[in-house]
PDB file of C-alpha atoms and ligand atoms in Angstrom:
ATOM      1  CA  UNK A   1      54.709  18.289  -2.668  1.00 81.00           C
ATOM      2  CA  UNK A   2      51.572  18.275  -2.886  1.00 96.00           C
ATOM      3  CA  UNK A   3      50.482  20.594  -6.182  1.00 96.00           C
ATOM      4  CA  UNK A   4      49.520  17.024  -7.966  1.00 98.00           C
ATOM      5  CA  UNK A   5      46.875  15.879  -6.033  1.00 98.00           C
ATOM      6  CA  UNK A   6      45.425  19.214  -7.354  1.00 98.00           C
ATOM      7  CA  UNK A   7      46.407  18.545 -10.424  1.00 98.00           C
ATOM      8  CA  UNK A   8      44.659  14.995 -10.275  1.00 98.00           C
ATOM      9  CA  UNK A   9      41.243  16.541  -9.117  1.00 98.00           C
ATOM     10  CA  UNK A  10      41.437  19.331 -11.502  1.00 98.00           C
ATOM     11  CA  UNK A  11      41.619  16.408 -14.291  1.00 98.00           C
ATOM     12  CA  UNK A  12      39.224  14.777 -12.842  1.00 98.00           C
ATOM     13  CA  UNK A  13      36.600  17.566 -12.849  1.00 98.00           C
ATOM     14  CA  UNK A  14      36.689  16.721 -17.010  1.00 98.00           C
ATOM     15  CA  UNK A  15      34.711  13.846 -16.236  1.00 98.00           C
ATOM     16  CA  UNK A  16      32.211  15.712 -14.670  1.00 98.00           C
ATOM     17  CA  UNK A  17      31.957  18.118 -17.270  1.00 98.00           C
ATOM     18  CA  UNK A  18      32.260  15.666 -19.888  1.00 98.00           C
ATOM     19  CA  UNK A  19      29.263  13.522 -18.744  1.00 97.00           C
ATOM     20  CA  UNK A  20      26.543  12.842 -21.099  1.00 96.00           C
ATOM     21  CA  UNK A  21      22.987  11.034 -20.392  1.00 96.00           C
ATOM     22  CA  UNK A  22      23.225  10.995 -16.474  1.00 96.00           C
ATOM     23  CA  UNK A  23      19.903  10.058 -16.053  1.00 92.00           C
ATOM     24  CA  UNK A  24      20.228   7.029 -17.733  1.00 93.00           C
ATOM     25  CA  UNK A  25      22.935   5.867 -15.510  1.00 93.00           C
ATOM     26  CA  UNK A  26      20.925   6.569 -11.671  1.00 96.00           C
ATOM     27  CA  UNK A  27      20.754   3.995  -9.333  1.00 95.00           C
ATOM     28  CA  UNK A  28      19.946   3.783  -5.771  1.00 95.00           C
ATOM     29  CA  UNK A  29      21.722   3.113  -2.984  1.00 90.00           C
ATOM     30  CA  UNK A  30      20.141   2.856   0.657  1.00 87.00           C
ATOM     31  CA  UNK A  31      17.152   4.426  -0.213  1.00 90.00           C
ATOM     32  CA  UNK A  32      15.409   6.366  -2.897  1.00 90.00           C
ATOM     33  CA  UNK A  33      17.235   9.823  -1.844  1.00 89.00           C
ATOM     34  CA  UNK A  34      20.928   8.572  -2.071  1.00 90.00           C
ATOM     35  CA  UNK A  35      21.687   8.215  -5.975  1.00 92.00           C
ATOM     36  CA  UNK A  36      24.801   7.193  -7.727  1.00 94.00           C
ATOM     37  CA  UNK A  37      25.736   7.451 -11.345  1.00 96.00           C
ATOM     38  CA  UNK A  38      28.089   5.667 -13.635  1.00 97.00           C
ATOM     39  CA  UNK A  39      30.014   9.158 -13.189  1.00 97.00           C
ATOM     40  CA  UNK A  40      30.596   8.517  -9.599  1.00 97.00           C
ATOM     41  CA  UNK A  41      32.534   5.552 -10.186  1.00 96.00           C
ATOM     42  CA  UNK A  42      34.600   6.783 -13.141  1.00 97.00           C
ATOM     43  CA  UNK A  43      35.562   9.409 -11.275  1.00 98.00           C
ATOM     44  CA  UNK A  44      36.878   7.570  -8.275  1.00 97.00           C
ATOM     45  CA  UNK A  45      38.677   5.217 -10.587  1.00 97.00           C
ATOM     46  CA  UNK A  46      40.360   7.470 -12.114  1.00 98.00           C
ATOM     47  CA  UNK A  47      41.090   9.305  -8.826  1.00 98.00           C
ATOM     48  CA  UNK A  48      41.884   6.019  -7.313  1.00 97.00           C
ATOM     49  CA  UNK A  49      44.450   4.909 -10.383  1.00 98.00           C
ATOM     50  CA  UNK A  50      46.288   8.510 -10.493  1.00 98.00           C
ATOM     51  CA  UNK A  51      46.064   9.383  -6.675  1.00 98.00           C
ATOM     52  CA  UNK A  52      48.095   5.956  -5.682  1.00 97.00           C
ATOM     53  CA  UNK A  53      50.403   5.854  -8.761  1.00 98.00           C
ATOM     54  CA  UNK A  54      51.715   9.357  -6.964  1.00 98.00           C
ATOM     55  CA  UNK A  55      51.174   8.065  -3.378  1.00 98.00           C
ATOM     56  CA  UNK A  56      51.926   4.138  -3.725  1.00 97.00           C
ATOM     57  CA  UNK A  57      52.237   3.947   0.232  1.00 97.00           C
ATOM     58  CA  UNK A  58      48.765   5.694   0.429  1.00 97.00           C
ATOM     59  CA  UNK A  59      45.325   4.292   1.537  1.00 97.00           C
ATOM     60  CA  UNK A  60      41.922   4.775   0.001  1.00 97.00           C
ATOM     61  CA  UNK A  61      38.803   5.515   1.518  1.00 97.00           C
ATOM     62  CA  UNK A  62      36.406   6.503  -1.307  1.00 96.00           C
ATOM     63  CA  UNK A  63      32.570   6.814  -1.170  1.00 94.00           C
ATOM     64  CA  UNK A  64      31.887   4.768  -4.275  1.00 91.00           C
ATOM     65  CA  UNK A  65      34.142   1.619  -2.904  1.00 87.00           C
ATOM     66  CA  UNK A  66      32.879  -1.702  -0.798  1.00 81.00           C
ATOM     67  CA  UNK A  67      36.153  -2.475   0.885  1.00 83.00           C
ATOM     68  CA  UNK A  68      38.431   0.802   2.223  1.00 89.00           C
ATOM     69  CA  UNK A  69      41.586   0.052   2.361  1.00 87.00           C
ATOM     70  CA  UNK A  70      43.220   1.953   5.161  1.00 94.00           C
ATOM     71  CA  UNK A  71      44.130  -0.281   7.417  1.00 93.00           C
ATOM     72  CA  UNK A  72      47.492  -0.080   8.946  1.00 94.00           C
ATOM     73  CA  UNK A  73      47.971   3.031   6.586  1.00 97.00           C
ATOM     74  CA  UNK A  74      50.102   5.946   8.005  1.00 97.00           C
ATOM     75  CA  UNK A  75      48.395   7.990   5.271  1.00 98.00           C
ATOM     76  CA  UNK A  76      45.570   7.669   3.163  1.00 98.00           C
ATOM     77  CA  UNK A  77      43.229   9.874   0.990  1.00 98.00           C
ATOM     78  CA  UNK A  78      39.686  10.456   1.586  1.00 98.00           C
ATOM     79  CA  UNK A  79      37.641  10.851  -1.669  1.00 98.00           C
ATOM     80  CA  UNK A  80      33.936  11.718  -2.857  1.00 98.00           C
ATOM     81  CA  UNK A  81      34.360  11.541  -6.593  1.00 98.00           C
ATOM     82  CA  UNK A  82      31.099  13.426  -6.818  1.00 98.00           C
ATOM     83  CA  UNK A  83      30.231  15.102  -3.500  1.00 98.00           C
ATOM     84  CA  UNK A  84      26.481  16.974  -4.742  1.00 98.00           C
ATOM     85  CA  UNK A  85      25.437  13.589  -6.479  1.00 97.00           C
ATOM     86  CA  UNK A  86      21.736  14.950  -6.425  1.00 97.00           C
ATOM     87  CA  UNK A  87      22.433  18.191  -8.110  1.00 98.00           C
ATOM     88  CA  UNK A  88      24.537  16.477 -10.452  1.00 98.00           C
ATOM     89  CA  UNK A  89      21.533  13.818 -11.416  1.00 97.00           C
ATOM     90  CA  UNK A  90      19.743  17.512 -12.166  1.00 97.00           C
ATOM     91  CA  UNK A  91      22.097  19.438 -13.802  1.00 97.00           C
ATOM     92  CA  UNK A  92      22.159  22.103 -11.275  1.00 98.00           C
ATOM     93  CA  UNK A  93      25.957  22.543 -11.904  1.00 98.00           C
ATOM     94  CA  UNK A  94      26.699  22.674  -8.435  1.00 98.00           C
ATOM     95  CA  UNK A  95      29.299  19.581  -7.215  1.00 98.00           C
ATOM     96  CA  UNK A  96      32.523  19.007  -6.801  1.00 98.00           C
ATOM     97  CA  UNK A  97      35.393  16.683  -6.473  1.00 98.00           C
ATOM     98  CA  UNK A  98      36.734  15.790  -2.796  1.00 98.00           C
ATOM     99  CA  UNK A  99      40.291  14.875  -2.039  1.00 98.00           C
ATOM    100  CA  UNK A 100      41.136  14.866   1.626  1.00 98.00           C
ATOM    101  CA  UNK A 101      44.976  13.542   3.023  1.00 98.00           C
ATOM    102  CA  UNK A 102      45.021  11.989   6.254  1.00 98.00           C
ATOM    103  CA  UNK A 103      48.799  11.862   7.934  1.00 98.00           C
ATOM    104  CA  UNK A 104      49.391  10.101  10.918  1.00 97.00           C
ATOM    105  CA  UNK A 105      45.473  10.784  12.438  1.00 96.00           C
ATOM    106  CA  UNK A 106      45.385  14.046  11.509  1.00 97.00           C
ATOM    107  CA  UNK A 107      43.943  15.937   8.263  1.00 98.00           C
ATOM    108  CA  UNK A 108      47.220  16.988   6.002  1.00 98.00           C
ATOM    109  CA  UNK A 109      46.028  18.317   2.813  1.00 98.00           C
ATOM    110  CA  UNK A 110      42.744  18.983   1.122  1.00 98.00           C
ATOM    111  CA  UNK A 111      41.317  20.195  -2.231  1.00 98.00           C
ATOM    112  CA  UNK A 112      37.479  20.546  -3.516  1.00 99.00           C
ATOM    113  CA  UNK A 113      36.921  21.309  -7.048  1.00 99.00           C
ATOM    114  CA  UNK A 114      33.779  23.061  -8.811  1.00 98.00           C
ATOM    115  CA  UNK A 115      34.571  22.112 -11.822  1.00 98.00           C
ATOM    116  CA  UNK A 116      31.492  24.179 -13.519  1.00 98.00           C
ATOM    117  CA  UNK A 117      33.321  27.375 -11.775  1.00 98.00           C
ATOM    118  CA  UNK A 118      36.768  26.501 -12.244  1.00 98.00           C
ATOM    119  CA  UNK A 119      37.070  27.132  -8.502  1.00 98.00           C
ATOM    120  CA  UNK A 120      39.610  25.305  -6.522  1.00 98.00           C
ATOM    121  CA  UNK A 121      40.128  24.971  -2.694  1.00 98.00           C
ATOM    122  CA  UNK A 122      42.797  23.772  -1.234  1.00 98.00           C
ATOM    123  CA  UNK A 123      44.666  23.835   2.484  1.00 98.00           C
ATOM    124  CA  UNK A 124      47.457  21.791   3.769  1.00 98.00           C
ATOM    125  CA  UNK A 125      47.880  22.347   7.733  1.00 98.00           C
ATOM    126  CA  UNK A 126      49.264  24.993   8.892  1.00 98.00           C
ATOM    127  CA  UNK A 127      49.881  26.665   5.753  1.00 98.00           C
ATOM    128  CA  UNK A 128      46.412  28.195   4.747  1.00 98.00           C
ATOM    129  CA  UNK A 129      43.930  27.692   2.461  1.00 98.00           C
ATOM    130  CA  UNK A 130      43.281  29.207  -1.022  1.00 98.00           C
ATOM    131  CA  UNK A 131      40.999  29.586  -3.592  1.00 98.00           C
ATOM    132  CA  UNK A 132      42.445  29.570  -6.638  1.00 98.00           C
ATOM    133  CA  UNK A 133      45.683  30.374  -5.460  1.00 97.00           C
ATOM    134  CA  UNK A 134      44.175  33.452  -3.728  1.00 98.00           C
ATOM    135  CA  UNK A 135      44.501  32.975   0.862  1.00 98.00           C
ATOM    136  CA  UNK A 136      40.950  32.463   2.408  1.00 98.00           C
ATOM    137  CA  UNK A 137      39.974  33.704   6.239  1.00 98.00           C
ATOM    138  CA  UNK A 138      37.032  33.600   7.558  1.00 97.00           C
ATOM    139  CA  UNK A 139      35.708  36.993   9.194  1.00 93.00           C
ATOM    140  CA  UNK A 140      34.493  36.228  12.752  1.00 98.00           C
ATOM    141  CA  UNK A 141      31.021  37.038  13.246  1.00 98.00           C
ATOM    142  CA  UNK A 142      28.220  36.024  15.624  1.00 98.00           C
ATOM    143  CA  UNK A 143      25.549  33.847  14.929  1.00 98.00           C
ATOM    144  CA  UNK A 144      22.783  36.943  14.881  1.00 98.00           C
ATOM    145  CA  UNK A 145      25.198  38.078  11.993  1.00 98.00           C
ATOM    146  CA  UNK A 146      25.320  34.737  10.221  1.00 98.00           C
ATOM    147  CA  UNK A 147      24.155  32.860   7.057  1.00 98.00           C
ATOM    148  CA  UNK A 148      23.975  29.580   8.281  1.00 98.00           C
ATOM    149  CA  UNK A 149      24.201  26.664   5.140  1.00 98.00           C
ATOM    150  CA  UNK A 150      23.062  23.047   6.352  1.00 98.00           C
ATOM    151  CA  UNK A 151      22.008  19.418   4.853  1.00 98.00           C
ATOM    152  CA  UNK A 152      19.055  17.758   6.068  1.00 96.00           C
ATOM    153  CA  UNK A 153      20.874  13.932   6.579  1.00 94.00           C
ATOM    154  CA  UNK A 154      17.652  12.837   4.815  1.00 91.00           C
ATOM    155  CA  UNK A 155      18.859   9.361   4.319  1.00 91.00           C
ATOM    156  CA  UNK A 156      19.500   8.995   7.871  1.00 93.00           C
ATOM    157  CA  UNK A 157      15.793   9.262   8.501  1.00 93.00           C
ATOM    158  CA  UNK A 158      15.986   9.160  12.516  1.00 94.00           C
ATOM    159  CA  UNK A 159      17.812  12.084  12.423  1.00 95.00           C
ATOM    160  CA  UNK A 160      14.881  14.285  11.016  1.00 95.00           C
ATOM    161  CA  UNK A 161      13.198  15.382  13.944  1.00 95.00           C
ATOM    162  CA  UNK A 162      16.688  16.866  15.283  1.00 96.00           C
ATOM    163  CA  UNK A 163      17.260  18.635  12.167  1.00 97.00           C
ATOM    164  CA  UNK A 164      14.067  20.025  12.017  1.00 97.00           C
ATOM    165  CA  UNK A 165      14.367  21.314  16.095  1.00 97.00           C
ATOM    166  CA  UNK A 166      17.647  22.636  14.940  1.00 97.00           C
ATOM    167  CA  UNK A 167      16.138  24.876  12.019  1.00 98.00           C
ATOM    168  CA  UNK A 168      13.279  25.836  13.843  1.00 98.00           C
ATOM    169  CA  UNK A 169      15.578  27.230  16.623  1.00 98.00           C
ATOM    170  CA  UNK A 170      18.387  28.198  14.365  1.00 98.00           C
ATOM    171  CA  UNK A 171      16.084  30.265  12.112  1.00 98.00           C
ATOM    172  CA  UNK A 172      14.822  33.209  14.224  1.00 98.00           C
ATOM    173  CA  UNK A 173      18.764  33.936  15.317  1.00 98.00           C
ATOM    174  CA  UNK A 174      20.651  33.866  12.078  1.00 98.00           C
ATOM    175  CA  UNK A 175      20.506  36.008   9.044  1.00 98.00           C
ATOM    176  CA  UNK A 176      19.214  33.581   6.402  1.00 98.00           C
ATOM    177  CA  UNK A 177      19.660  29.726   5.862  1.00 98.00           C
ATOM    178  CA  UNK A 178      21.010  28.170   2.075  1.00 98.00           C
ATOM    179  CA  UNK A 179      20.976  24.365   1.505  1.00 98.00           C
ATOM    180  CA  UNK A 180      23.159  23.687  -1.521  1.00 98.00           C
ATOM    181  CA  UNK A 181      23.318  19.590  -1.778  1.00 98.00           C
ATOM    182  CA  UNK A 182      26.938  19.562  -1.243  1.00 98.00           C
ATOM    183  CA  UNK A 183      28.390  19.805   1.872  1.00 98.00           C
ATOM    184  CA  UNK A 184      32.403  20.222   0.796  1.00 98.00           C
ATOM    185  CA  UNK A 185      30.855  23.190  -1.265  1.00 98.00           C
ATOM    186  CA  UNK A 186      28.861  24.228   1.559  1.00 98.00           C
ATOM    187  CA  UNK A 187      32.111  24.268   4.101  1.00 98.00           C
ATOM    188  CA  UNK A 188      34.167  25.768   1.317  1.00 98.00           C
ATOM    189  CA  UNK A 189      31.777  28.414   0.919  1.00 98.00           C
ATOM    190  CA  UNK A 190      31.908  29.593   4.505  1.00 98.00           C
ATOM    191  CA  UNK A 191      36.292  29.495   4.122  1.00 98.00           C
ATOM    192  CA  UNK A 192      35.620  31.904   1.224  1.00 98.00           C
ATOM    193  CA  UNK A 193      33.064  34.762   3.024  1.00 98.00           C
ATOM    194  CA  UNK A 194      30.197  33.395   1.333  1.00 98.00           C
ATOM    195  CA  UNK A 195      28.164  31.932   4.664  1.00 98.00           C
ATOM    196  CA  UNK A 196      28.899  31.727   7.974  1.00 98.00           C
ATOM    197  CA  UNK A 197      28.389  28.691   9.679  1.00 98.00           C
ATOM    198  CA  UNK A 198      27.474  25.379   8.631  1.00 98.00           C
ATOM    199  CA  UNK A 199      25.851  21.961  10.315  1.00 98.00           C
ATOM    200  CA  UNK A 200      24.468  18.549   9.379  1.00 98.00           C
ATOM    201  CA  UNK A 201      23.266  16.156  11.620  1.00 97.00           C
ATOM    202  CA  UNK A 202      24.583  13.186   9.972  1.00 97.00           C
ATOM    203  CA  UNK A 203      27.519  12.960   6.927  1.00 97.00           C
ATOM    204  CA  UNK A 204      30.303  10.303   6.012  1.00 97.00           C
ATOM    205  CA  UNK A 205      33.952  11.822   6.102  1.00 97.00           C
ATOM    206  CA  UNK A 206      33.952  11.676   2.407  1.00 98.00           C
ATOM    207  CA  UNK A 207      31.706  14.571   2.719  1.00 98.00           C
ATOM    208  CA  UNK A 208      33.602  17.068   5.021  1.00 98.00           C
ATOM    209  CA  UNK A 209      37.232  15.969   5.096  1.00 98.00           C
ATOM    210  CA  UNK A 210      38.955  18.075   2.741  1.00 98.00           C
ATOM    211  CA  UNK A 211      36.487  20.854   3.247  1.00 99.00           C
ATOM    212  CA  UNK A 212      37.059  20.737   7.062  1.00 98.00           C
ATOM    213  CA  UNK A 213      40.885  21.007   6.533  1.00 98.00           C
ATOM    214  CA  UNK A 214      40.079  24.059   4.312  1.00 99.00           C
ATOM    215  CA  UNK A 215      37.725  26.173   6.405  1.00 98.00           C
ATOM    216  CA  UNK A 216      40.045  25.626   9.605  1.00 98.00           C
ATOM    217  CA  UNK A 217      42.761  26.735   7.298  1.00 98.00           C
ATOM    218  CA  UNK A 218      40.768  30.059   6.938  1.00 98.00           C
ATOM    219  CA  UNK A 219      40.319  30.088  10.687  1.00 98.00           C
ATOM    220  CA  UNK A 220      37.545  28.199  11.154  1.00 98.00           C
ATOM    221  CA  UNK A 221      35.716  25.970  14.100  1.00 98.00           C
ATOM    222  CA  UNK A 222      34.985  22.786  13.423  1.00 98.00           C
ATOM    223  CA  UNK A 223      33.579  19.732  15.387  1.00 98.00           C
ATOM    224  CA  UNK A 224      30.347  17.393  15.755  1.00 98.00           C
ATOM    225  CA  UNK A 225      27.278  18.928  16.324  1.00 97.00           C
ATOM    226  CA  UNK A 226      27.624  18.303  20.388  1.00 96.00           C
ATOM    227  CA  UNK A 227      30.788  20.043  20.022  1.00 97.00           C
ATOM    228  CA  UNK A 228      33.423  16.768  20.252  1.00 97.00           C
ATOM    229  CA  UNK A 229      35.741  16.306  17.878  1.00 97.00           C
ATOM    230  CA  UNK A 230      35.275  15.924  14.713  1.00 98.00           C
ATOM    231  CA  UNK A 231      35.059  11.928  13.564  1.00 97.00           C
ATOM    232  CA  UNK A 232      36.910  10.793  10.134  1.00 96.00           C
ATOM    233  CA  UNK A 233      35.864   7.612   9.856  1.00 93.00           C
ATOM    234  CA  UNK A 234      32.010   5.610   9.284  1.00 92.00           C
ATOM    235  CA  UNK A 235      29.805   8.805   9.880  1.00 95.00           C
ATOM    236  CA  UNK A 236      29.668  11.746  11.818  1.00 97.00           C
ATOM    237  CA  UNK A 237      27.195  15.163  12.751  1.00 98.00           C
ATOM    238  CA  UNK A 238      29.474  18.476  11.483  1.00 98.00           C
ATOM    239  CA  UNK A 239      29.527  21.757  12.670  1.00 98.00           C
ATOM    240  CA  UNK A 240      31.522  24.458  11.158  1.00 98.00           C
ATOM    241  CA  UNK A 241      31.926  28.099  12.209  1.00 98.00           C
ATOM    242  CA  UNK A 242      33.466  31.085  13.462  1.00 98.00           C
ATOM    243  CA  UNK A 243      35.245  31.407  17.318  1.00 98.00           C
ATOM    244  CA  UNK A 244      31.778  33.206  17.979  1.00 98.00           C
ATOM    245  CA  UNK A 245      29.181  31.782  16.029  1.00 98.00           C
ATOM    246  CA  UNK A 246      30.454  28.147  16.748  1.00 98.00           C
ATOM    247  CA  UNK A 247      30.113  27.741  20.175  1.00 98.00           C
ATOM    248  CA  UNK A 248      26.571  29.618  20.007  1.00 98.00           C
ATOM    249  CA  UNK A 249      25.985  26.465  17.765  1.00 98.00           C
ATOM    250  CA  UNK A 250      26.974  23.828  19.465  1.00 98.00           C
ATOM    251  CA  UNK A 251      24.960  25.332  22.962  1.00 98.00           C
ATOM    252  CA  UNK A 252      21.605  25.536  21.226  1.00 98.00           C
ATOM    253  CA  UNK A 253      22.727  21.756  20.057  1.00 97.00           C
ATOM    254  CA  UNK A 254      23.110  20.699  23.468  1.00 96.00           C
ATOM    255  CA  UNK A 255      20.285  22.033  24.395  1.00 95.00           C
ATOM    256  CA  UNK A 256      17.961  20.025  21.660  1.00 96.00           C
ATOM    257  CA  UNK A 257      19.610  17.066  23.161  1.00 94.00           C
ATOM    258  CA  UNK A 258      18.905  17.208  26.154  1.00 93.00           C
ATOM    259  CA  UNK A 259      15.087  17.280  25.355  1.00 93.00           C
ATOM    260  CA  UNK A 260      14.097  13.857  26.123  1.00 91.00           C
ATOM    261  CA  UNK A 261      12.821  12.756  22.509  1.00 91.00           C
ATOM    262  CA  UNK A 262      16.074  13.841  21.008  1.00 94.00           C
ATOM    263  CA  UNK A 263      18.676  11.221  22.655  1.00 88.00           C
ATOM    264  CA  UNK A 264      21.131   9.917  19.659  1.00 88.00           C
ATOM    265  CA  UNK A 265      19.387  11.850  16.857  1.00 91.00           C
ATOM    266  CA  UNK A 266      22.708  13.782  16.095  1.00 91.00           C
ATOM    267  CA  UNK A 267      25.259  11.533  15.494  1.00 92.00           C
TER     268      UNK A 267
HETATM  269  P1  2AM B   1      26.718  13.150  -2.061  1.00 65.65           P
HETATM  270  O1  2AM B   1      26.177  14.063  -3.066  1.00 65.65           O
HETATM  271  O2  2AM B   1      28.141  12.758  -2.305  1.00 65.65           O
HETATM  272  O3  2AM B   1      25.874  11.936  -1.837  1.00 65.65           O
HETATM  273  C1  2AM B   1      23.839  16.940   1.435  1.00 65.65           C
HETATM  274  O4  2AM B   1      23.081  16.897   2.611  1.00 65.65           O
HETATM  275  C2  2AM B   1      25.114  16.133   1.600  1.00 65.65           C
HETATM  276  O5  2AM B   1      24.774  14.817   2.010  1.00 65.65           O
HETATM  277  C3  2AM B   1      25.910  15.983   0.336  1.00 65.65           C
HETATM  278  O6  2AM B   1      27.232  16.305   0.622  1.00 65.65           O
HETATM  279  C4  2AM B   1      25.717  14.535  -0.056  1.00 65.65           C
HETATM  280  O7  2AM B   1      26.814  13.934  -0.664  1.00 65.65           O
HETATM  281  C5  2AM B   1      25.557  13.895   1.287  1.00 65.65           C
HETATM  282  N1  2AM B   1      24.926  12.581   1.216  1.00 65.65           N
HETATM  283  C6  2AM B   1      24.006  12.120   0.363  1.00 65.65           C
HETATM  284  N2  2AM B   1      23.684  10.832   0.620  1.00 65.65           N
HETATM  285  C7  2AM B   1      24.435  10.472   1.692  1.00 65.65           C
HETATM  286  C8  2AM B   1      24.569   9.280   2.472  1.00 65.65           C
HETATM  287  N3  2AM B   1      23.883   8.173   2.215  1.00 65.65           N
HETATM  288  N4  2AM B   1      25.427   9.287   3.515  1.00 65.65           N
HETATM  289  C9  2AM B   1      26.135  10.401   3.804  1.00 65.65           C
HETATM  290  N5  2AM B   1      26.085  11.550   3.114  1.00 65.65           N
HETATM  291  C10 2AM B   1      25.230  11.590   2.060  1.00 65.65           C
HETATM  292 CA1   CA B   2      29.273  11.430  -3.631  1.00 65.65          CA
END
């Protein structure tokens, strides 16, 4: 039911790959560190076109778009056309395409594309997640056995200071830190083995819906940073991890927060 969405995001990568003179086409948004391209928005219009031609009863709520329009919507699709804008702007070749399905309040289906890999990760609840057609699960380890990938919220600048607390206690109990400029990446990575746990202090759902769906999929943890529930809609802290390394997580969080010049710097 659900093989075309992939088959939408897959087409959509082409864009991506197709893109010529990106840095002629950067503009900023809030601030000087969050960019857009004219690549951004072709992508989400042509995800936005194809996605509700096969879904007409379907919502949007894309990163690129003023208005969302999910209102009243039993179901409606989650998109960052290009979620690792940055790396994009720099021809790092690491992004993606985002396409998350929200059902009735809850995440349905998800797929992230790296379309410079060819690697495609999809889940749809309760039935797994896969890359490439191959099933993902996470191996359970604890956070002294963990590579721990993170974003630094830079744009939300009043959540520095907790960042920083949470790398500077994070560091001396994990294995190694990566930052990687793409969150969905960074949350698929940990489905597929290749880190262990995963936090930001700070992301819009575009960011970490699919990708959330995915790495639960492959028996992942996931909530905000003070360990509630995960939020899908105007912003939200993410942690991601295993049954062990999670909650170790989310107690050194708690801890930060209760220092007294840390109140509301994780959202
Ligand atoms: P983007 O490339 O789609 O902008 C890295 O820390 C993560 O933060 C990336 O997934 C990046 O997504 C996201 N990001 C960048 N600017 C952002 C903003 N203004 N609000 C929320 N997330 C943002
Ligand atoms: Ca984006």
């Amino acid at each position: 039911m659900y093989e075309i969405i992939e088959t939408i995001v897959h087409s959509a990568g082409e864009i991506v790959l197709r893109a010529k003179h990106i840095d002629e086409s950067v503009q900023e948004k809030s601030s000087h560190c969050d960019l857009v391209t004219k690549y951004d928005g072709m992508v989400q219009e042509y995800l936005h076109r194809e996605l509700l031609t096969a879904f007409p009863e379907a919502g949007f709520y894309g990163e690129e778009e003023e208005e969302h329009d999910i209102a009243g919507k039993a179901a409606y699709f989650i998109v960052d056309p290009i979620d690792g804008t940055m790396n994009f702007i720099r021809h790092a070749r690491h992004s993606c395409i985002s396409v998350g399905l929200m059902k009735d309040g809850q995440m349905e289906y998800g797929a992230v594309y790296q379309p410079y890999t060819g690697e495609m990760f999809t889940a749809q609840r309760g039935k797994g997640a896969y890359l490439n057609g191959r099933p993902l699960r996470m191996r359970d380890v604890p956070l002294s056995e963990s590579i721990a990938m993170f974003g630094s919220a830079i744009y939300y600048r009043d959540t520095i200071p907790a960042t920083a607390r949470l790398m500077q206690e994070a560091l001396p109990l994990v294995l190694d830190f990566r930052r990687s400029g793409s969150a969905a990446l960074d949350i698929c990575y940990l489905a597929a083995g290749r880190a262990d746990v995963f936090f930001e202090a700070c992301i819009r759902p575009w960011d970490y819906a699919a990708a959330a769906l995915i790495a639960q999929e492959a028996g992942a943890l996931v909530s905000a940073l003070d360990g509630t529930p995960l939020r899908y809609i105007d912003r939200c802290s993410v942690a991601v991890g295993t049954k062990t390394n999670h909650p170790e997580l989310i107690k050194i969080v708690q801890r930060i927060l209760n220092e007294p010049d840390m109140k509301g710097r994780i959202k």
